Each structure stands twice: as C-alpha cells, then as structure tokens.
mmCIF file of C-alpha atoms in Angstrom:
data_model
loop_
_atom_site.group_PDB
_atom_site.id
_atom_site.type_symbol
_atom_site.label_atom_id
_atom_site.label_comp_id
_atom_site.label_asym_id
_atom_site.label_seq_id
_atom_site.Cartn_x
_atom_site.Cartn_y
_atom_site.Cartn_z
ATOM 1 C CA UNK A 224 14.324 -47.894 -13.092
ATOM 2 C CA UNK A 225 13.187 -45.229 -10.641
ATOM 3 C CA UNK A 226 10.008 -43.292 -11.356
ATOM 4 C CA UNK A 227 10.349 -39.535 -11.852
ATOM 5 C CA UNK A 228 6.711 -39.109 -10.775
ATOM 6 C CA UNK A 229 4.541 -41.534 -8.830
ATOM 7 C CA UNK A 230 0.939 -40.968 -7.839
ATOM 8 C CA UNK A 231 -0.985 -43.414 -5.705
ATOM 9 C CA UNK A 232 -4.790 -43.239 -5.023
ATOM 10 C CA UNK A 233 -5.111 -39.550 -5.896
ATOM 11 C CA UNK A 234 -8.530 -38.183 -4.900
ATOM 12 C CA UNK A 235 -9.793 -34.664 -5.350
ATOM 13 C CA UNK A 236 -13.215 -33.412 -4.197
ATOM 14 C CA UNK A 237 -15.138 -30.086 -4.378
ATOM 15 C CA UNK A 238 -17.558 -30.426 -1.570
ATOM 16 C CA UNK A 239 -19.488 -33.627 -2.080
ATOM 17 C CA UNK A 240 -18.467 -33.896 -5.754
ATOM 18 C CA UNK A 241 -15.438 -36.206 -6.402
ATOM 19 C CA UNK A 242 -13.652 -34.847 -9.411
ATOM 20 C CA UNK A 243 -10.808 -37.429 -9.279
ATOM 21 C CA UNK A 244 -11.488 -40.875 -7.781
ATOM 22 C CA UNK A 245 -8.438 -43.064 -6.914
ATOM 23 C CA UNK A 246 -6.054 -42.465 -9.843
ATOM 24 C CA UNK A 247 -2.607 -44.187 -9.596
ATOM 25 C CA UNK A 248 0.196 -43.918 -12.078
ATOM 26 C CA UNK A 249 4.062 -43.540 -12.456
ATOM 27 C CA UNK A 250 6.169 -41.915 -15.047
ATOM 28 C CA UNK A 251 9.661 -43.153 -15.847
ATOM 29 C CA UNK A 252 12.541 -41.167 -17.372
ATOM 30 C CA UNK A 253 12.100 -40.864 -21.129
ATOM 31 C CA UNK A 254 8.398 -41.847 -21.150
ATOM 32 C CA UNK A 255 5.902 -39.641 -23.020
ATOM 33 C CA UNK A 256 2.558 -39.586 -21.157
ATOM 34 C CA UNK A 257 -0.776 -38.148 -22.167
ATOM 35 C CA UNK A 258 -4.126 -37.851 -20.381
ATOM 36 C CA UNK A 259 -7.087 -38.535 -22.580
ATOM 37 C CA UNK A 260 -10.736 -38.244 -21.610
ATOM 38 C CA UNK A 261 -14.013 -36.415 -22.139
ATOM 39 C CA UNK A 262 -14.794 -32.919 -21.011
ATOM 40 C CA UNK A 263 -15.155 -32.870 -17.238
ATOM 41 C CA UNK A 264 -13.261 -36.150 -16.724
ATOM 42 C CA UNK A 265 -10.681 -34.620 -14.405
ATOM 43 C CA UNK A 266 -7.648 -34.304 -16.591
ATOM 44 C CA UNK A 267 -6.702 -30.711 -15.681
ATOM 45 C CA UNK A 268 -7.553 -31.434 -11.912
ATOM 46 C CA UNK A 269 -5.220 -34.412 -12.024
ATOM 47 C CA UNK A 270 -2.348 -32.279 -13.368
ATOM 48 C CA UNK A 271 -2.787 -29.544 -10.803
#
C-alpha cells in the first residue's frame, strides 16, 4: 500500500535547541494516528 504521508529523519531546531530529533513515520490510507507525549516533547512542532 502507498503511504499518504511519509516523513523521514525530521529535525527541527530553534537556534541551538533541537525541538524534534530524527523522527520518521508513515501514514497509510485508513490509519488513525495519534501523537502522545509530555508537554514540550515536540508534538505540535512535528505537525507544523
């Protein structure tokens, strides 16, 4: 099946602070996906 969304080695930094460090994932048609983590873990940054 072809992924609707595929992310490989996503990294986001604000200056010297790495908010997201090497996240990879794919989402297939029909999948329900959720991001779970503590405050400040980078969930919103990943979705942006």
